[in-house]
Amino acid sequence: MRKIEFLGSWPKAIVHLDGDAFFASCEQAVHPEYRGKPVVTGKERGIVAAASYEAKRLGISRGVSLWDVKRICPDAIIVPSDYETYSLFSKRMFAIMRRFSPVVEEYSIDEGFVDLTGLQRPFHASYEGIARQMKQTVEKELGITVSVGLSVSKVLAKIGSKWKKPSGFVSLPTTAIFDYLAKTPVEKIWGIGEKTAAYCEKLGIQTALQFAEKNEDYIKKHFIKPQYEIWQELNGYSVYSVTAEEKTDYASISKTKTFTPPSKEKAFVYAQLIKNLENACIKARRHHLVAGKVVAFLKTQEYSYSGLEATLNRLSSFPMDIAPLAKEMFEKIFEENVPYRATGIVLVDLQPEGNVQMSLFESPLRVSRLQRLYQAIDTLAQKMGKHTVFLGATAHAHKIPQHILERGDVPVRKLNRLDGETIRKHLSIPMLMNKGTQR
């Protein structure tokens, strides 16, 4: 750790910006009357998807049943998840971050990294000043709070952003790292999982500082490359660069949907499965990927799973290619008179679409027609919205709402369309917040 002194205070300047209770905060921004009150999203699922800090203080956390929420806090505001609105807030948040640096990594819908290295002179401000200005701009324009960590590496910046939630700001130059690492349990280090933390415990390593203070030979002897890289980051060396490019190197693509109430109807459950297949293929084509294998699974009301994996005859991202295999797997795993609550599809063995090779017995004309067909379908989807054209097998999933009865409330964003929007296509523009009102 002594060699960190020779790096200077800011060899790199990396910001981690993290939305506070993001989904619930978006609801409070859209509905000013919700502010200061316990808000829970996930009404359509029957369990908490996100909880505001007011709800968290009462002991309500993600995954808690809504029945327990009502018992803990009868006055809790329970709303359906409005992922389209959350996505719009996310786009706006990242657009603001890009005002401060061109190097922004969208790590998830509600958090990202920003590389501020070398931008002190253009902004006529210190790194702390730039990061604070970024935080204040996001909070002012979106009406939500975010927590920010600023340090010399991504792992350290992530530690900083978690330190004072909600609406926290922590700066960790190299001279301040030791104090924070001494107070950080090893299991709270980004990238250290449960098993690695248990292994560290056996080695007598309980804090991030104890891990970082081990010499390089010790780390290489007892740990593998990912943990060695984390050790470097904790010691002030930026190993993980901020990646501005959109992620394309997916190991797999999965799509799953829960529906309520549970259903025993074979045609409806099958329609949900094939709709998941269509969604997975849409994402694969967007990233120019094709799959070699497909996994199909069903989830019962008792939360038990059954599934199968199949290998495709040819790498593909076309539902018409994969649906027959999915149907075969469905017939084998579906049980009559069993209530199902979710279906899922996973595309695995993903490769670039240029790797597709036809077998000797396959018609090049059919493959060419499929390519043109899905090019046209994707073009229509861009203009008219996803699932403008869909397989007939998914008709049940499109005619019947995903959630009905008490869980069938529709998010406000879907009830209020702007000029130029249709039931299938919403404009990809963020909502602007001004003094607690929506415009």
PDB file of N, CA and C in Angstrom, residues 287-327:
ATOM      1  N   HIS A 287     -28.222  -6.827 -31.538  1.00  0.00           N
ATOM      2  CA  HIS A 287     -26.779  -6.869 -31.294  1.00  0.00           C
ATOM      3  C   HIS A 287     -26.049  -7.755 -32.307  1.00  0.00           C
ATOM      4  N   HIS A 288     -26.744  -8.116 -33.381  1.00  0.00           N
ATOM      5  CA  HIS A 288     -26.145  -8.900 -34.471  1.00  0.00           C
ATOM      6  C   HIS A 288     -25.564 -10.219 -33.960  1.00  0.00           C
ATOM      7  N   LEU A 289     -26.347 -10.904 -33.136  1.00  0.00           N
ATOM      8  CA  LEU A 289     -25.934 -12.180 -32.565  1.00  0.00           C
ATOM      9  C   LEU A 289     -26.891 -13.288 -32.987  1.00  0.00           C
ATOM     10  N   VAL A 290     -26.370 -14.510 -32.991  1.00  0.00           N
ATOM     11  CA  VAL A 290     -27.187 -15.689 -33.273  1.00  0.00           C
ATOM     12  C   VAL A 290     -26.909 -16.729 -32.190  1.00  0.00           C
ATOM     13  N   ALA A 291     -27.882 -17.582 -31.950  1.00  0.00           N
ATOM     14  CA  ALA A 291     -27.775 -18.565 -30.876  1.00  0.00           C
ATOM     15  C   ALA A 291     -27.571 -19.964 -31.426  1.00  0.00           C
ATOM     16  N   GLY A 292     -26.820 -20.772 -30.677  1.00  0.00           N
ATOM     17  CA  GLY A 292     -26.631 -22.170 -31.047  1.00  0.00           C
ATOM     18  C   GLY A 292     -27.508 -23.111 -30.243  1.00  0.00           C
ATOM     19  N   LYS A 293     -27.958 -22.605 -29.063  1.00  0.00           N
ATOM     20  CA  LYS A 293     -28.801 -23.425 -28.194  1.00  0.00           C
ATOM     21  C   LYS A 293     -29.907 -22.557 -27.612  1.00  0.00           C
ATOM     22  N   VAL A 294     -30.976 -23.212 -27.164  1.00  0.00           N
ATOM     23  CA  VAL A 294     -32.079 -22.508 -26.536  1.00  0.00           C
ATOM     24  C   VAL A 294     -32.547 -23.289 -25.311  1.00  0.00           C
ATOM     25  N   VAL A 295     -32.854 -22.568 -24.247  1.00  0.00           N
ATOM     26  CA  VAL A 295     -33.395 -23.158 -23.022  1.00  0.00           C
ATOM     27  C   VAL A 295     -34.805 -22.618 -22.831  1.00  0.00           C
ATOM     28  N   ALA A 296     -35.746 -23.497 -22.545  1.00  0.00           N
ATOM     29  CA  ALA A 296     -37.123 -23.100 -22.239  1.00  0.00           C
ATOM     30  C   ALA A 296     -37.459 -23.592 -20.835  1.00  0.00           C
ATOM     31  N   PHE A 297     -38.129 -22.745 -20.049  1.00  0.00           N
ATOM     32  CA  PHE A 297     -38.500 -23.189 -18.698  1.00  0.00           C
ATOM     33  C   PHE A 297     -39.857 -22.608 -18.300  1.00  0.00           C
ATOM     34  N   LEU A 298     -40.513 -23.301 -17.380  1.00  0.00           N
ATOM     35  CA  LEU A 298     -41.789 -22.873 -16.817  1.00  0.00           C
ATOM     36  C   LEU A 298     -41.636 -22.784 -15.302  1.00  0.00           C
ATOM     37  N   LYS A 299     -42.335 -21.838 -14.691  1.00  0.00           N
ATOM     38  CA  LYS A 299     -42.305 -21.679 -13.237  1.00  0.00           C
ATOM     39  C   LYS A 299     -43.720 -21.812 -12.697  1.00  0.00           C
ATOM     40  N   THR A 300     -43.907 -22.672 -11.719  1.00  0.00           N
ATOM     41  CA  THR A 300     -45.225 -22.910 -11.157  1.00  0.00           C
ATOM     42  C   THR A 300     -45.565 -21.883 -10.087  1.00  0.00           C
ATOM     43  N   GLN A 301     -46.807 -21.941  -9.634  1.00  0.00           N
ATOM     44  CA  GLN A 301     -47.239 -21.059  -8.564  1.00  0.00           C
ATOM     45  C   GLN A 301     -46.452 -21.314  -7.282  1.00  0.00           C
ATOM     46  N   GLU A 302     -45.952 -22.549  -7.111  1.00  0.00           N
ATOM     47  CA  GLU A 302     -45.149 -22.892  -5.929  1.00  0.00           C
ATOM     48  C   GLU A 302     -43.673 -22.565  -6.118  1.00  0.00           C
ATOM     49  N   TYR A 303     -43.339 -21.833  -7.195  1.00  0.00           N
ATOM     50  CA  TYR A 303     -41.974 -21.380  -7.475  1.00  0.00           C
ATOM     51  C   TYR A 303     -41.019 -22.535  -7.792  1.00  0.00           C
ATOM     52  N   SER A 304     -41.540 -23.641  -8.282  1.00  0.00           N
ATOM     53  CA  SER A 304     -40.672 -24.715  -8.775  1.00  0.00           C
ATOM     54  C   SER A 304     -40.495 -24.546 -10.277  1.00  0.00           C
ATOM     55  N   TYR A 305     -39.317 -24.960 -10.771  1.00  0.00           N
ATOM     56  CA  TYR A 305     -38.983 -24.776 -12.179  1.00  0.00           C
ATOM     57  C   TYR A 305     -38.871 -26.125 -12.884  1.00  0.00           C
ATOM     58  N   SER A 306     -39.223 -26.120 -14.165  1.00  0.00           N
ATOM     59  CA  SER A 306     -38.938 -27.261 -15.036  1.00  0.00           C
ATOM     60  C   SER A 306     -38.506 -26.700 -16.386  1.00  0.00           C
ATOM     61  N   GLY A 307     -37.449 -27.276 -16.958  1.00  0.00           N
ATOM     62  CA  GLY A 307     -36.947 -26.740 -18.215  1.00  0.00           C
ATOM     63  C   GLY A 307     -36.112 -27.734 -18.987  1.00  0.00           C
ATOM     64  N   LEU A 308     -35.864 -27.397 -20.234  1.00  0.00           N
ATOM     65  CA  LEU A 308     -35.056 -28.243 -21.120  1.00  0.00           C
ATOM     66  C   LEU A 308     -34.175 -27.360 -21.997  1.00  0.00           C
ATOM     67  N   GLU A 309     -33.089 -27.943 -22.490  1.00  0.00           N
ATOM     68  CA  GLU A 309     -32.189 -27.259 -23.419  1.00  0.00           C
ATOM     69  C   GLU A 309     -32.143 -28.029 -24.723  1.00  0.00           C
ATOM     70  N   ALA A 310     -32.080 -27.314 -25.833  1.00  0.00           N
ATOM     71  CA  ALA A 310     -32.011 -27.960 -27.151  1.00  0.00           C
ATOM     72  C   ALA A 310     -30.977 -27.237 -28.011  1.00  0.00           C
ATOM     73  N   THR A 311     -30.359 -27.984 -28.903  1.00  0.00           N
ATOM     74  CA  THR A 311     -29.358 -27.444 -29.828  1.00  0.00           C
ATOM     75  C   THR A 311     -30.002 -27.204 -31.184  1.00  0.00           C
ATOM     76  N   LEU A 312     -29.757 -26.027 -31.757  1.00  0.00           N
ATOM     77  CA  LEU A 312     -30.323 -25.692 -33.057  1.00  0.00           C
ATOM     78  C   LEU A 312     -29.522 -26.343 -34.173  1.00  0.00           C
ATOM     79  N   ASN A 313     -30.210 -26.667 -35.268  1.00  0.00           N
ATOM     80  CA  ASN A 313     -29.521 -27.229 -36.437  1.00  0.00           C
ATOM     81  C   ASN A 313     -28.616 -26.203 -37.098  1.00  0.00           C
ATOM     82  N   ARG A 314     -28.987 -24.929 -36.936  1.00  0.00           N
ATOM     83  CA  ARG A 314     -28.208 -23.846 -37.527  1.00  0.00           C
ATOM     84  C   ARG A 314     -28.290 -22.646 -36.584  1.00  0.00           C
ATOM     85  N   LEU A 315     -27.183 -21.921 -36.434  1.00  0.00           N
ATOM     86  CA  LEU A 315     -27.190 -20.705 -35.631  1.00  0.00           C
ATOM     87  C   LEU A 315     -28.278 -19.764 -36.143  1.00  0.00           C
ATOM     88  N   SER A 316     -29.080 -19.225 -35.237  1.00  0.00           N
ATOM     89  CA  SER A 316     -30.205 -18.405 -35.696  1.00  0.00           C
ATOM     90  C   SER A 316     -30.648 -17.428 -34.618  1.00  0.00           C
ATOM     91  N   SER A 317     -31.322 -16.371 -35.063  1.00  0.00           N
ATOM     92  CA  SER A 317     -32.006 -15.441 -34.168  1.00  0.00           C
ATOM     93  C   SER A 317     -33.417 -15.174 -34.686  1.00  0.00           C
ATOM     94  N   PHE A 318     -33.951 -16.135 -35.448  1.00  0.00           N
ATOM     95  CA  PHE A 318     -35.289 -16.009 -36.014  1.00  0.00           C
ATOM     96  C   PHE A 318     -36.268 -16.892 -35.246  1.00  0.00           C
ATOM     97  N   PRO A 319     -37.331 -16.325 -34.681  1.00  0.00           N
ATOM     98  CA  PRO A 319     -38.304 -17.129 -33.943  1.00  0.00           C
ATOM     99  C   PRO A 319     -38.894 -18.272 -34.768  1.00  0.00           C
ATOM    100  N   MET A 320     -39.066 -18.063 -36.059  1.00  0.00           N
ATOM    101  CA  MET A 320     -39.642 -19.124 -36.889  1.00  0.00           C
ATOM    102  C   MET A 320     -38.717 -20.328 -36.987  1.00  0.00           C
ATOM    103  N   ASP A 321     -37.417 -20.115 -36.792  1.00  0.00           N
ATOM    104  CA  ASP A 321     -36.459 -21.226 -36.756  1.00  0.00           C
ATOM    105  C   ASP A 321     -36.534 -21.972 -35.427  1.00  0.00           C
ATOM    106  N   ILE A 322     -36.670 -21.196 -34.346  1.00  0.00           N
ATOM    107  CA  ILE A 322     -36.504 -21.754 -33.000  1.00  0.00           C
ATOM    108  C   ILE A 322     -37.817 -22.226 -32.393  1.00  0.00           C
ATOM    109  N   ALA A 323     -38.941 -21.656 -32.825  1.00  0.00           N
ATOM    110  CA  ALA A 323     -40.241 -21.975 -32.228  1.00  0.00           C
ATOM    111  C   ALA A 323     -40.580 -23.472 -32.260  1.00  0.00           C
ATOM    112  N   PRO A 324     -40.301 -24.204 -33.350  1.00  0.00           N
ATOM    113  CA  PRO A 324     -40.616 -25.640 -33.328  1.00  0.00           C
ATOM    114  C   PRO A 324     -39.895 -26.396 -32.212  1.00  0.00           C
ATOM    115  N   LEU A 325     -38.622 -26.038 -31.967  1.00  0.00           N
ATOM    116  CA  LEU A 325     -37.888 -26.668 -30.864  1.00  0.00           C
ATOM    117  C   LEU A 325     -38.491 -26.273 -29.523  1.00  0.00           C
ATOM    118  N   ALA A 326     -38.864 -25.001 -29.404  1.00  0.00           N
ATOM    119  CA  ALA A 326     -39.472 -24.534 -28.162  1.00  0.00           C
ATOM    120  C   ALA A 326     -40.780 -25.259 -27.890  1.00  0.00           C
ATOM    121  N   LYS A 327     -41.525 -25.519 -28.943  1.00  0.00           N
ATOM    122  CA  LYS A 327     -42.800 -26.229 -28.772  1.00  0.00           C
ATOM    123  C   LYS A 327     -42.563 -27.659 -28.295  1.00  0.00           C
TER     124      LYS A 327
END
